Short mmCIF file of C-alpha atoms and ligand atoms in Angstrom, two decimals:
data_model
loop_
_atom_site.label_atom_id
_atom_site.label_comp_id
_atom_site.label_asym_id
_atom_site.label_seq_id
_atom_site.Cartn_x
_atom_site.Cartn_y
_atom_site.Cartn_z
CA MET A 7 -97.43 35.18 -35.62
CA ASN A 8 -99.06 34.28 -38.92
CA GLU A 9 -100.87 30.93 -39.50
CA ALA A 10 -98.15 29.30 -41.28
CA GLN A 11 -95.68 29.95 -38.25
CA ILE A 12 -98.32 28.61 -35.90
CA GLN A 13 -98.82 25.50 -38.12
CA LEU A 14 -94.89 25.21 -38.04
CA ALA A 15 -94.98 25.50 -34.18
CA LEU A 16 -97.81 23.18 -33.75
CA GLU A 17 -96.00 20.53 -36.02
CA ALA A 18 -92.62 20.89 -34.40
CA THR A 19 -94.19 20.24 -30.91
CA ARG A 20 -96.38 17.45 -32.41
CA VAL A 21 -99.50 19.34 -31.11
CA GLY A 22 -102.94 18.85 -32.79
CA ALA A 23 -105.16 21.63 -32.87
CA TRP A 24 -109.07 21.44 -33.43
CA GLU A 25 -111.96 23.72 -33.47
CA LEU A 26 -115.52 22.49 -32.39
CA ASP A 27 -118.77 24.13 -33.53
CA LEU A 28 -121.08 23.97 -30.81
CA HIS A 29 -124.15 24.22 -32.88
CA THR A 30 -123.58 21.60 -35.39
CA GLY A 31 -121.05 19.53 -33.55
CA GLY A 32 -118.55 19.72 -36.38
CA LEU A 33 -114.86 19.27 -35.77
CA VAL A 34 -112.27 20.93 -37.85
CA CYS A 35 -108.70 20.05 -36.93
CA THR A 36 -105.10 19.88 -38.27
CA PRO A 37 -103.70 16.84 -40.01
CA ARG A 38 -101.83 16.17 -36.55
CA ALA A 39 -104.96 16.08 -34.69
CA ARG A 40 -106.45 13.55 -37.07
CA MET A 41 -103.33 11.22 -36.67
CA LEU A 42 -103.69 11.52 -32.71
CA TRP A 43 -107.17 10.41 -32.89
CA GLY A 44 -106.48 7.71 -35.53
CA PHE A 45 -108.78 9.30 -38.31
CA PRO A 46 -107.88 9.16 -41.77
CA PRO A 47 -107.31 12.45 -43.78
CA ASP A 48 -110.29 14.30 -45.36
CA VAL A 49 -113.31 12.49 -43.72
CA PRO A 50 -115.72 14.99 -42.05
CA LEU A 51 -115.60 14.80 -38.36
CA ASN A 52 -117.87 15.76 -35.36
CA LEU A 53 -117.79 15.59 -31.62
CA GLN A 54 -119.78 12.13 -31.54
CA ASP A 55 -117.07 10.43 -33.84
CA LEU A 56 -114.25 11.62 -31.48
CA LEU A 57 -116.39 10.63 -28.20
CA ALA A 58 -116.87 7.20 -29.79
CA ARG A 59 -113.15 6.63 -29.88
CA VAL A 60 -112.57 7.75 -26.29
CA HIS A 61 -111.96 4.89 -23.78
CA PRO A 62 -115.51 3.97 -22.19
CA ASP A 63 -114.09 4.72 -18.86
CA ASP A 64 -113.12 8.22 -19.82
CA ARG A 65 -116.04 9.01 -22.11
CA GLU A 66 -118.55 10.58 -19.79
CA ARG A 67 -115.65 12.74 -18.41
CA VAL A 68 -114.62 13.96 -21.78
CA ALA A 69 -118.36 14.39 -22.88
CA ARG A 70 -118.74 16.58 -19.87
CA ILE A 71 -115.69 18.89 -20.90
CA PHE A 72 -117.45 19.74 -24.32
CA ASP A 73 -120.76 20.29 -22.70
CA LYS A 74 -121.40 23.96 -23.75
CA ASP A 75 -123.42 24.49 -20.22
CA ARG A 76 -120.39 23.72 -18.11
CA LEU A 77 -117.62 24.01 -20.19
CA ASP A 78 -114.33 24.30 -18.47
CA LEU A 79 -111.63 23.60 -20.92
CA GLN A 80 -108.93 25.93 -19.53
CA GLU A 81 -107.87 23.04 -17.36
CA GLY A 82 -105.81 20.61 -19.06
CA PHE A 83 -107.18 17.29 -19.25
CA GLU A 84 -105.90 13.65 -20.01
CA HIS A 85 -107.87 10.78 -21.30
CA ARG A 86 -107.48 7.57 -23.50
CA LEU A 87 -108.42 6.78 -26.72
CA ILE A 88 -108.97 3.59 -28.67
CA TRP A 89 -108.05 3.39 -32.20
CA PRO A 90 -109.85 1.14 -34.71
CA ASP A 91 -106.91 -1.23 -34.84
CA GLY A 92 -107.44 -1.80 -30.86
CA SER A 93 -104.42 0.24 -29.89
CA LEU A 94 -104.58 2.42 -26.50
CA HIS A 95 -103.36 6.03 -26.66
CA TRP A 96 -103.12 8.61 -24.15
CA LEU A 97 -103.85 12.25 -25.07
CA SER A 98 -103.52 15.50 -23.17
CA GLY A 99 -105.39 18.28 -24.19
CA GLY A 100 -106.40 21.81 -23.38
CA GLY A 101 -108.75 24.46 -24.82
CA GLN A 102 -110.74 27.60 -24.58
CA ALA A 103 -114.42 28.44 -25.37
CA ILE A 104 -115.04 31.41 -28.00
CA HIS A 105 -118.34 33.55 -27.17
CA ASP A 106 -120.35 35.63 -29.51
CA LYS A 107 -121.31 39.30 -29.12
CA GLN A 108 -124.18 38.39 -26.94
CA GLY A 109 -121.90 36.15 -24.78
CA ARG A 110 -123.11 32.83 -25.92
CA MET A 111 -120.60 30.22 -26.01
CA VAL A 112 -120.35 29.16 -29.97
CA ARG A 113 -117.17 27.46 -30.46
CA GLN A 114 -114.33 25.75 -28.71
CA ILE A 115 -110.71 25.48 -29.69
CA GLY A 116 -108.05 23.49 -28.37
CA VAL A 117 -104.90 21.52 -28.76
CA ALA A 118 -104.20 17.76 -28.09
CA VAL A 119 -100.71 16.03 -27.64
CA GLU A 120 -99.82 12.10 -27.30
CA ILE A 121 -98.59 11.24 -23.91
CA THR A 122 -98.68 7.44 -24.25
CA ASP A 123 -94.76 6.89 -23.58
CA ARG A 124 -95.06 9.11 -20.38
CA LYS A 125 -98.08 7.33 -19.04
CA ARG A 126 -96.53 4.01 -19.65
CA ALA A 127 -93.30 4.90 -17.80
CA GLU A 128 -95.62 6.32 -15.09
CA GLU A 129 -97.48 3.08 -14.74
CA GLU A 130 -94.21 0.90 -14.75
CA LEU A 131 -92.82 3.25 -12.16
CA ARG A 132 -96.07 2.91 -10.25
CA GLU A 133 -96.05 -1.11 -10.63
CA SER A 134 -92.47 -1.45 -9.61
CA GLU A 135 -93.16 0.81 -6.54
CA GLN A 136 -96.14 -1.24 -5.66
CA ARG A 137 -94.09 -4.53 -6.05
CA PHE A 138 -91.18 -2.94 -3.81
CA ARG A 139 -94.09 -1.82 -1.36
CA ARG A 140 -95.62 -5.27 -1.27
CA LEU A 141 -92.24 -6.85 -0.42
CA MET A 142 -91.51 -4.31 2.25
CA GLU A 143 -95.06 -4.57 3.72
CA SER A 144 -95.04 -8.50 3.62
CA ASN A 145 -92.44 -8.23 6.52
CA LEU A 146 -90.79 -11.47 5.45
CA ILE A 147 -87.64 -9.76 6.25
CA GLY A 148 -86.17 -6.69 7.56
CA ILE A 149 -86.08 -4.03 4.89
CA VAL A 150 -84.39 -0.57 5.46
CA VAL A 151 -84.01 2.43 3.22
CA SER A 152 -81.21 4.52 4.16
CA ASP A 153 -78.70 7.17 3.07
CA LEU A 154 -75.27 6.13 1.98
CA GLU A 155 -73.97 7.04 5.48
CA GLY A 156 -76.39 4.60 6.96
CA THR A 157 -78.94 6.98 8.52
CA ILE A 158 -82.33 5.35 8.41
CA MET A 159 -85.03 7.11 6.41
CA GLU A 160 -87.68 4.46 6.18
CA ALA A 161 -88.14 0.83 7.53
CA ASN A 162 -90.79 -2.05 7.59
CA ALA A 163 -92.17 -3.47 10.77
CA ALA A 164 -90.17 -6.55 10.50
CA PHE A 165 -86.92 -4.60 10.97
CA PHE A 166 -88.51 -2.28 13.78
CA ASP A 167 -89.50 -5.64 15.67
CA LEU A 168 -85.87 -7.03 15.24
CA VAL A 169 -84.13 -3.76 16.65
CA GLY A 170 -86.64 -2.31 18.99
CA TYR A 171 -86.70 1.05 17.44
CA THR A 172 -89.86 2.69 16.06
CA GLN A 173 -90.91 4.91 13.10
CA GLU A 174 -91.27 7.76 15.61
CA ASP A 175 -87.59 7.20 16.87
CA ILE A 176 -86.53 7.59 13.20
CA ALA A 177 -88.62 10.70 12.70
CA ALA A 178 -87.34 12.31 15.93
CA SER A 179 -83.67 11.67 15.76
CA ARG A 180 -81.04 10.37 13.17
CA VAL A 181 -81.00 6.48 13.81
CA ASN A 182 -77.76 4.97 11.87
CA MET A 183 -77.39 1.42 10.81
CA ILE A 184 -73.67 1.66 11.45
CA GLU A 185 -74.06 3.11 15.07
CA MET A 186 -76.61 0.43 15.95
CA THR A 187 -74.05 -2.31 14.99
CA SER A 188 -71.84 -3.92 17.69
CA LEU A 189 -68.59 -2.33 18.20
CA GLN A 190 -66.47 -5.03 16.43
CA TYR A 191 -68.71 -5.08 13.37
CA GLN A 192 -69.15 -1.49 12.73
CA ALA A 193 -65.91 -1.33 10.50
CA GLN A 194 -67.47 -4.08 8.32
CA VAL A 195 -70.78 -2.38 7.98
CA ALA A 196 -69.12 1.01 7.24
CA GLN A 197 -67.21 -0.82 4.35
CA ALA A 198 -70.39 -2.08 3.23
CA PHE A 199 -71.88 1.22 2.75
CA LYS A 200 -68.78 2.25 0.92
CA ASP A 201 -68.98 -0.83 -1.34
CA VAL A 202 -72.75 0.27 -2.04
CA LEU A 203 -71.51 3.73 -3.13
CA VAL A 204 -68.39 2.36 -5.27
CA THR A 205 -70.02 -0.83 -6.97
CA GLY A 206 -73.72 -0.29 -6.33
CA VAL A 207 -74.22 -3.45 -4.12
CA ALA A 208 -73.25 -4.92 -0.57
CA HIS A 209 -72.92 -8.69 -0.85
CA PRO A 210 -74.69 -10.31 1.95
CA PHE A 211 -72.57 -10.67 5.15
CA GLU A 212 -73.06 -11.62 8.77
CA THR A 213 -72.95 -9.02 11.34
CA GLU A 214 -74.66 -8.16 14.84
CA CYS A 215 -76.75 -5.13 15.95
CA VAL A 216 -77.40 -3.93 19.38
CA THR A 217 -81.19 -3.42 20.07
CA LYS A 218 -82.72 -0.32 21.68
CA ASP A 219 -82.96 -2.16 24.92
CA GLY A 220 -79.40 -3.48 24.74
CA ARG A 221 -79.73 -7.08 23.37
CA ARG A 222 -77.20 -8.25 20.83
CA VAL A 223 -78.81 -9.92 17.83
CA PRO A 224 -77.15 -11.82 14.81
CA LEU A 225 -77.92 -10.50 11.30
CA LEU A 226 -77.42 -11.38 7.82
CA VAL A 227 -77.31 -7.82 5.92
CA GLY A 228 -76.99 -6.92 2.50
CA GLY A 229 -78.10 -4.06 0.16
CA ALA A 230 -78.15 -1.91 -3.16
CA SER A 231 -77.88 1.60 -4.26
CA PHE A 232 -80.80 3.32 -6.11
CA ARG A 233 -81.19 6.92 -7.33
CA ASN A 234 -83.90 9.29 -6.33
CA ALA A 235 -85.75 11.44 -9.27
CA ASP A 236 -83.29 14.42 -7.98
CA SER A 237 -80.28 11.93 -8.63
CA THR A 238 -79.44 11.59 -4.97
CA GLN A 239 -78.27 8.06 -3.92
CA PHE A 240 -79.68 5.72 -1.34
CA ALA A 241 -79.57 2.21 -0.09
CA VAL A 242 -82.19 -0.50 0.16
CA ASN A 243 -80.89 -2.86 2.51
CA PHE A 244 -82.14 -6.21 3.74
CA VAL A 245 -81.86 -7.48 7.40
CA VAL A 246 -82.46 -11.25 8.24
CA ASP A 247 -82.33 -12.42 11.92
CA LEU A 248 -79.88 -15.08 12.36
CA THR A 249 -80.73 -15.71 16.21
CA ALA A 250 -82.40 -19.15 15.26
CA ARG A 251 -79.77 -20.44 13.03
CA LYS A 252 -76.92 -19.46 15.43
CA GLU A 253 -78.68 -21.21 18.18
CA LEU A 254 -78.98 -24.44 16.14
CA GLU A 255 -75.29 -23.98 15.53
CA ARG A 256 -74.33 -23.72 18.99
CA GLN A 257 -76.55 -26.68 20.03
CA LYS A 258 -74.96 -28.71 17.22
CA ASP A 259 -71.41 -27.84 18.38
CA LEU A 260 -72.34 -28.75 21.79
CA PHE A 261 -74.04 -32.04 20.81
CA LEU A 262 -70.65 -32.62 18.55
CA SER A 263 -68.56 -31.98 21.66
CA MET A 264 -70.78 -34.02 24.13
CA ILE A 265 -70.98 -37.01 22.07
CA SER A 266 -67.40 -37.23 20.85
CA HIS A 267 -66.42 -37.11 24.53
CA GLU A 268 -68.99 -39.71 25.56
CA LEU A 269 -68.06 -42.03 22.58
CA ARG A 270 -64.23 -41.73 23.44
CA THR A 271 -64.29 -43.19 26.99
CA PRO A 272 -65.82 -46.62 26.06
CA LEU A 273 -63.62 -47.10 23.04
CA THR A 274 -60.47 -46.49 25.07
CA ILE A 275 -61.59 -49.24 27.65
CA LEU A 276 -62.48 -51.56 24.62
CA LYS A 277 -59.21 -50.89 22.90
CA GLY A 278 -57.37 -51.49 26.29
CA THR A 279 -59.36 -54.57 26.75
CA LEU A 280 -58.63 -56.01 23.35
CA GLN A 281 -54.96 -55.26 23.78
CA VAL A 282 -54.83 -57.32 27.12
CA LEU A 283 -56.64 -60.28 25.60
CA LYS A 284 -54.40 -60.40 22.55
CA ARG A 285 -51.19 -60.23 24.85
CA ARG A 286 -52.76 -63.09 27.15
CA LEU A 287 -53.48 -65.13 23.97
CA LYS A 288 -50.10 -64.64 22.50
CA ARG A 289 -48.40 -65.91 25.66
CA GLN A 290 -50.74 -68.85 25.51
CA GLU A 291 -49.97 -69.35 21.84
CA ALA A 292 -46.19 -69.65 22.66
CA MET A 293 -46.89 -72.39 25.27
CA VAL A 294 -49.62 -74.69 24.17
CA GLU A 295 -49.70 -77.84 22.12
CA GLN A 296 -50.45 -78.17 18.41
CA HIS A 297 -54.35 -78.78 18.96
CA SER A 298 -54.71 -75.93 21.23
CA LEU A 299 -53.20 -73.86 18.72
CA GLU A 300 -55.96 -74.40 16.39
CA PHE A 301 -58.29 -72.87 18.91
CA ILE A 302 -56.17 -69.82 19.59
CA SER A 303 -55.01 -68.87 16.12
CA PRO A 304 -58.36 -67.90 14.69
CA LEU A 305 -59.26 -66.08 18.12
CA LEU A 306 -56.08 -63.95 17.50
CA LYS A 307 -57.31 -63.31 13.92
CA GLU A 308 -60.70 -62.22 15.14
CA LEU A 309 -59.12 -59.92 17.66
CA ALA A 310 -56.88 -58.25 15.12
CA THR A 311 -60.04 -57.52 13.14
CA ALA A 312 -61.80 -56.02 16.14
CA GLU A 313 -58.84 -53.95 16.94
CA ARG A 314 -58.79 -52.54 13.46
CA GLN A 315 -62.55 -51.55 13.91
CA VAL A 316 -61.78 -49.89 17.01
CA ASN A 317 -58.90 -47.96 15.45
CA VAL A 318 -60.94 -46.87 12.71
CA GLN A 319 -63.79 -45.90 15.23
CA THR A 320 -61.34 -44.19 17.36
CA ARG A 321 -60.07 -42.11 14.34
CA LEU A 322 -63.69 -40.89 13.60
CA VAL A 323 -64.23 -39.91 17.39
CA ASN A 324 -60.92 -38.04 17.54
CA ASP A 325 -61.74 -36.15 14.40
CA LEU A 326 -65.15 -35.39 15.79
CA LEU A 327 -63.31 -34.20 19.03
CA ASP A 328 -60.89 -31.97 17.13
CA VAL A 329 -63.73 -30.37 15.09
CA SER A 330 -65.58 -29.48 18.28
CA CYS A 331 -62.19 -28.06 19.62
CA ILE A 332 -61.75 -26.10 16.52
CA THR A 333 -65.31 -24.58 16.39
CA ALA A 334 -65.10 -23.81 20.10
CA GLY A 335 -61.76 -21.86 19.41
CA LYS A 336 -60.16 -24.06 21.70
CA LEU A 337 -57.26 -25.86 19.87
CA PRO A 338 -54.30 -26.25 22.16
CA LEU A 339 -50.90 -26.54 20.47
CA THR A 340 -47.72 -27.30 22.21
CA LEU A 341 -44.98 -25.83 20.04
CA GLN A 342 -41.46 -27.26 20.31
CA LEU A 343 -38.47 -27.05 17.91
CA CYS A 344 -38.12 -30.27 16.14
CA ASP A 345 -36.62 -31.78 12.84
CA LEU A 346 -39.40 -32.09 10.47
CA LEU A 347 -37.67 -34.72 8.43
CA ALA A 348 -37.59 -37.07 11.49
CA LEU A 349 -41.10 -36.19 12.01
CA VAL A 350 -42.11 -37.60 8.49
CA ARG A 351 -39.81 -40.64 8.79
CA GLU A 352 -41.37 -41.48 12.07
CA THR A 353 -44.96 -41.16 10.50
CA VAL A 354 -44.01 -43.17 7.53
CA GLU A 355 -42.62 -45.97 9.82
CA ASP A 356 -45.92 -45.84 11.84
CA LEU A 357 -47.92 -46.42 8.52
CA ARG A 358 -45.60 -49.32 7.37
CA HIS A 359 -46.66 -51.04 10.40
CA MET A 360 -50.20 -50.53 10.04
CA ALA A 361 -50.29 -51.37 6.17
CA PRO A 362 -47.52 -53.60 5.74
CA HIS A 363 -48.50 -54.86 2.32
CA ARG A 364 -48.32 -51.47 0.74
CA VAL A 365 -45.27 -49.76 -0.88
CA LEU A 366 -44.26 -46.35 0.46
CA LEU A 367 -41.60 -44.59 -1.42
CA LEU A 368 -39.48 -41.84 0.20
CA ASP A 369 -38.00 -39.09 -1.54
CA LEU A 370 -36.44 -36.88 1.38
CA PRO A 371 -33.30 -35.02 1.63
CA THR A 372 -30.65 -36.83 3.56
CA GLN A 373 -27.77 -35.59 5.82
CA THR A 374 -29.77 -32.65 6.99
CA THR A 375 -32.29 -31.51 9.28
CA VAL A 376 -35.25 -29.16 8.85
CA PRO A 377 -36.09 -27.43 12.04
CA VAL A 378 -39.63 -26.29 12.58
CA LEU A 379 -41.42 -24.90 15.68
CA VAL A 380 -44.60 -27.06 15.79
CA ASP A 381 -46.82 -29.44 17.94
CA ARG A 382 -45.25 -32.84 16.96
CA GLY A 383 -48.52 -34.69 17.54
CA ARG A 384 -50.46 -32.43 15.26
CA ILE A 385 -48.12 -32.26 12.32
CA LYS A 386 -47.57 -36.11 12.44
CA GLN A 387 -51.59 -36.36 12.50
CA VAL A 388 -51.68 -34.15 9.13
CA VAL A 389 -49.12 -36.30 7.55
CA ALA A 390 -50.56 -39.35 8.54
CA ASN A 391 -53.93 -38.41 7.25
CA TYR A 392 -52.49 -37.63 3.87
CA LEU A 393 -50.92 -40.96 3.84
CA THR A 394 -53.76 -42.82 5.08
CA ASN A 395 -56.18 -41.09 2.37
CA ALA A 396 -53.42 -41.78 -0.21
CA LEU A 397 -53.57 -45.45 0.78
CA ARG A 398 -57.18 -45.45 1.10
CA TYR A 399 -58.09 -43.97 -2.16
CA SER A 400 -55.66 -45.95 -4.44
CA SER A 401 -55.55 -49.66 -5.17
CA PRO A 402 -53.40 -51.99 -3.00
CA GLU A 403 -50.81 -52.58 -5.86
CA GLN A 404 -50.38 -48.84 -6.25
CA SER A 405 -47.45 -47.36 -4.41
CA VAL A 406 -47.65 -44.10 -2.38
CA SER A 407 -44.57 -41.54 -2.51
CA ILE A 408 -43.65 -39.03 0.23
CA GLY A 409 -41.30 -36.37 -0.18
CA MET A 410 -39.94 -32.79 0.94
CA ILE A 411 -38.47 -29.86 -0.76
CA ARG A 412 -37.25 -26.68 0.82
CA GLN A 413 -38.22 -23.32 -0.88
CA ASP A 414 -38.23 -19.57 0.27
CA GLY A 415 -37.65 -20.34 3.95
CA ARG A 416 -40.51 -22.93 3.91
CA ALA A 417 -40.34 -26.74 3.90
CA ARG A 418 -43.07 -28.42 1.82
CA VAL A 419 -43.93 -31.99 2.49
CA TRP A 420 -45.96 -33.86 -0.14
CA VAL A 421 -47.59 -37.17 -0.46
CA ARG A 422 -48.45 -38.49 -3.97
CA ASP A 423 -50.62 -41.49 -4.95
CA GLN A 424 -51.77 -43.24 -7.96
CA GLY A 425 -55.30 -43.27 -7.12
CA PRO A 426 -58.45 -41.82 -9.01
CA GLY A 427 -57.51 -38.20 -8.57
CA ILE A 428 -59.81 -35.31 -7.82
CA SER A 429 -61.91 -32.94 -10.20
CA LYS A 430 -61.21 -29.15 -10.15
CA GLN A 431 -64.36 -28.51 -8.19
CA ALA A 432 -63.87 -31.20 -5.55
CA GLN A 433 -60.28 -29.73 -4.89
CA LYS A 434 -62.15 -26.75 -3.48
CA ASP A 435 -64.65 -28.62 -1.58
CA ILE A 436 -62.90 -31.54 0.28
CA TRP A 437 -61.16 -28.94 2.57
CA ARG A 438 -64.40 -27.88 4.10
CA ARG A 439 -66.21 -29.66 7.02
CA PHE A 440 -68.03 -32.68 6.32
CA ARG A 441 -67.17 -32.73 2.80
CA ARG A 442 -66.45 -35.99 0.97
CA GLY A 443 -65.65 -36.33 -2.84
CA GLU A 444 -66.15 -39.26 -5.18
CA ASP A 445 -66.84 -42.60 -3.87
CA LEU A 446 -63.78 -45.04 -2.92
CA PRO A 447 -62.33 -47.01 -5.80
CA VAL A 448 -64.24 -50.11 -6.75
CA GLY A 449 -63.10 -53.18 -4.65
CA SER A 450 -61.51 -51.08 -2.01
CA SER A 451 -62.05 -52.41 1.50
CA ALA A 452 -61.29 -48.72 3.02
CA GLU A 453 -63.85 -47.31 5.42
CA ARG A 454 -65.31 -44.04 4.69
CA GLY A 455 -64.46 -41.08 6.77
CA LEU A 456 -66.67 -38.44 8.04
CA GLY A 457 -65.15 -35.87 5.74
CA LEU A 458 -63.32 -34.04 8.46
CA GLY A 459 -59.87 -35.12 8.06
CA LEU A 460 -58.63 -32.50 5.43
CA TYR A 461 -60.68 -29.84 7.28
CA ILE A 462 -58.74 -30.74 10.43
CA CYS A 463 -55.55 -30.81 8.42
CA GLN A 464 -55.97 -27.28 6.82
CA THR A 465 -56.82 -25.73 10.34
CA LEU A 466 -53.84 -27.50 11.95
CA ILE A 467 -51.38 -26.38 9.21
CA GLU A 468 -52.78 -22.75 9.18
CA ALA A 469 -52.50 -22.62 12.99
CA HIS A 470 -48.77 -23.27 12.60
CA GLN A 471 -48.75 -20.09 9.82
CA GLY A 472 -48.52 -22.86 7.31
CA GLU A 473 -50.44 -23.68 4.02
CA VAL A 474 -52.08 -26.73 2.57
CA GLY A 475 -52.91 -27.64 -0.96
CA VAL A 476 -53.74 -30.26 -3.69
CA GLU A 477 -52.72 -30.84 -7.13
CA SER A 478 -54.69 -33.43 -9.11
CA THR A 479 -56.06 -34.42 -12.34
CA LEU A 480 -58.83 -36.93 -12.71
CA GLY A 481 -57.49 -40.35 -13.66
CA SER A 482 -53.98 -39.58 -12.69
CA GLY A 483 -53.49 -39.69 -8.95
CA SER A 484 -53.41 -36.71 -6.45
CA THR A 485 -50.41 -34.99 -4.54
CA PHE A 486 -51.47 -33.43 -1.22
CA TRP A 487 -48.92 -30.86 0.35
CA LEU A 488 -48.41 -29.07 3.46
CA ALA A 489 -45.91 -26.06 3.65
CA LEU A 490 -44.44 -25.03 7.24
CA PRO A 491 -41.99 -21.96 7.99
CA VAL A 492 -38.45 -23.29 8.60
CA VAL A 493 -36.99 -21.82 11.66
CA ASP A 494 -33.83 -19.80 10.71
CA GLN A 495 -31.32 -21.32 13.06
CA ALA A 496 -28.63 -18.70 12.37
CA ARG A 497 -30.88 -16.06 13.74
CA LYS A 498 -32.01 -18.07 16.82
CA PRO A 499 -30.46 -16.80 20.13
CA SER A 500 -27.96 -19.29 21.51
P1 ADP B 282 -62.56 -38.63 4.83
O1 ADP B 282 -62.40 -39.00 6.16
O2 ADP B 282 -64.01 -38.77 4.21
O3 ADP B 282 -61.57 -39.40 3.85
P2 ADP B 282 -61.12 -36.12 4.19
O4 ADP B 282 -61.31 -34.82 4.67
O5 ADP B 282 -59.79 -36.73 4.61
O6 ADP B 282 -62.34 -37.09 4.75
O7 ADP B 282 -61.29 -36.40 2.65
C1 ADP B 282 -62.45 -35.58 1.97
C2 ADP B 282 -62.64 -36.20 0.85
O8 ADP B 282 -61.43 -35.82 -0.12
C3 ADP B 282 -62.62 -37.78 0.76
O9 ADP B 282 -64.13 -38.14 0.94
C4 ADP B 282 -62.20 -38.09 -0.63
O10 ADP B 282 -63.40 -38.04 -1.56
C5 ADP B 282 -61.20 -36.95 -1.05
N1 ADP B 282 -59.85 -37.36 -1.06
C6 ADP B 282 -58.91 -37.15 -0.04
N2 ADP B 282 -57.73 -37.65 -0.26
C7 ADP B 282 -57.83 -38.11 -1.51
C8 ADP B 282 -56.87 -38.82 -2.42
N3 ADP B 282 -55.59 -39.02 -1.90
N4 ADP B 282 -57.51 -39.17 -3.42
C9 ADP B 282 -58.57 -39.06 -3.78
N5 ADP B 282 -59.73 -38.49 -3.17
C10 ADP B 282 -59.20 -38.13 -1.81
#
């Protein structure tokens, strides 16, 4: 290659070339080398000028490279430079010594190229690896690196402590996250790894693993996929021990069940006693003189107030009991064929009795029956809950309507009020346990519940293969509905 071709090749590859006279220290270089070192064109340069620009931490090492007694330029070397504007640049260089006829080293020639971008990328990678290592070694949660079939490649001490396996187990044989999962959760974990492959993440979910010594441990697991330098994918998974939380939940459910049972017995006795007293006083009221009436009538009023409070309390305790049965998975239903219309009418009549001053408007189909296979008491409980809520959350002068329509083999019972309505967000929340929406209307004399009623309603209706819902706009009242499958009597065996 002639010199012009060499220049062209050097420029195209952004390589700067230089030649150092070891006697004078004079440095001759291509324009590209000057640019890399941050020198202006046409200024005479020597080795000291260049060394002055080398980063102080690298200076001694670079000076040694140019020491004519121990020159070893064949090895590539990397160092930092600081330009006069303060910017930092990484260069990679290499070179060769030229000797005279007597074998004395007289010159060095070499090349330099900028590698700042590569160094920065390496630095960032190192930092992010350090951050990941720090998280992994902090052992706050279990972290597992696995392939996308779930085979564990690496894990931290928190994970090993949790599952009882060791780093040696992993090195000695294939330990797989799916295989260490309890049988009933294995499909879910396998699906999570498929999700990681397709979407890049597996959202956190609860599962259970079997430890090396056979214990079952409840876990919260999630993960995300990453790519190795060779493009193979792997997953980084986090694993959180839920044992303490599950135990707390179990104790809470136990407590719930215990207190609701304990509260119910004295309430039942109290209610019975109040009823006996009321009956006796009423009998007296019919027999006594006017002046004794003045004594009995206020007592009867007081008794009615006490009875109302006992009823409220009974409702709360019953709700607690129902929830405790639901969480224990023991919600007995006694199914029987009955007419849903009659059930709704009966419930409305009961309510009329309890709230005689309220207007309840009925919009029910007449001269027909709507056969459903249900637990009578439970369906009445749901309708009554909708109705009491409608009465509680609207003002006394506002009416409440109850209706039913039949559609696609289902009967839909709805309860509409003219109360404050429910916001879109609250419409989703109110069906959850212990969720209560906005405050009661100002001036309402109704007692607040525990936020369990609608949760129980939903569970009960879903246990009947039905559905519940609410339609509402803030300020314009709410319509709560339930839909149940209607029994097709034509298909019923006679
Ligand atoms: P609670 O016993 O607190 O009434 P529910 O589960 O029956 O519990 O109701 C949950 C929440 O839903 C209530 O606290 C209330 O904010 C809201 N809510 C229920 N029914 C109505 C209604 N008809 N109008 C407005 N808000 C209602």
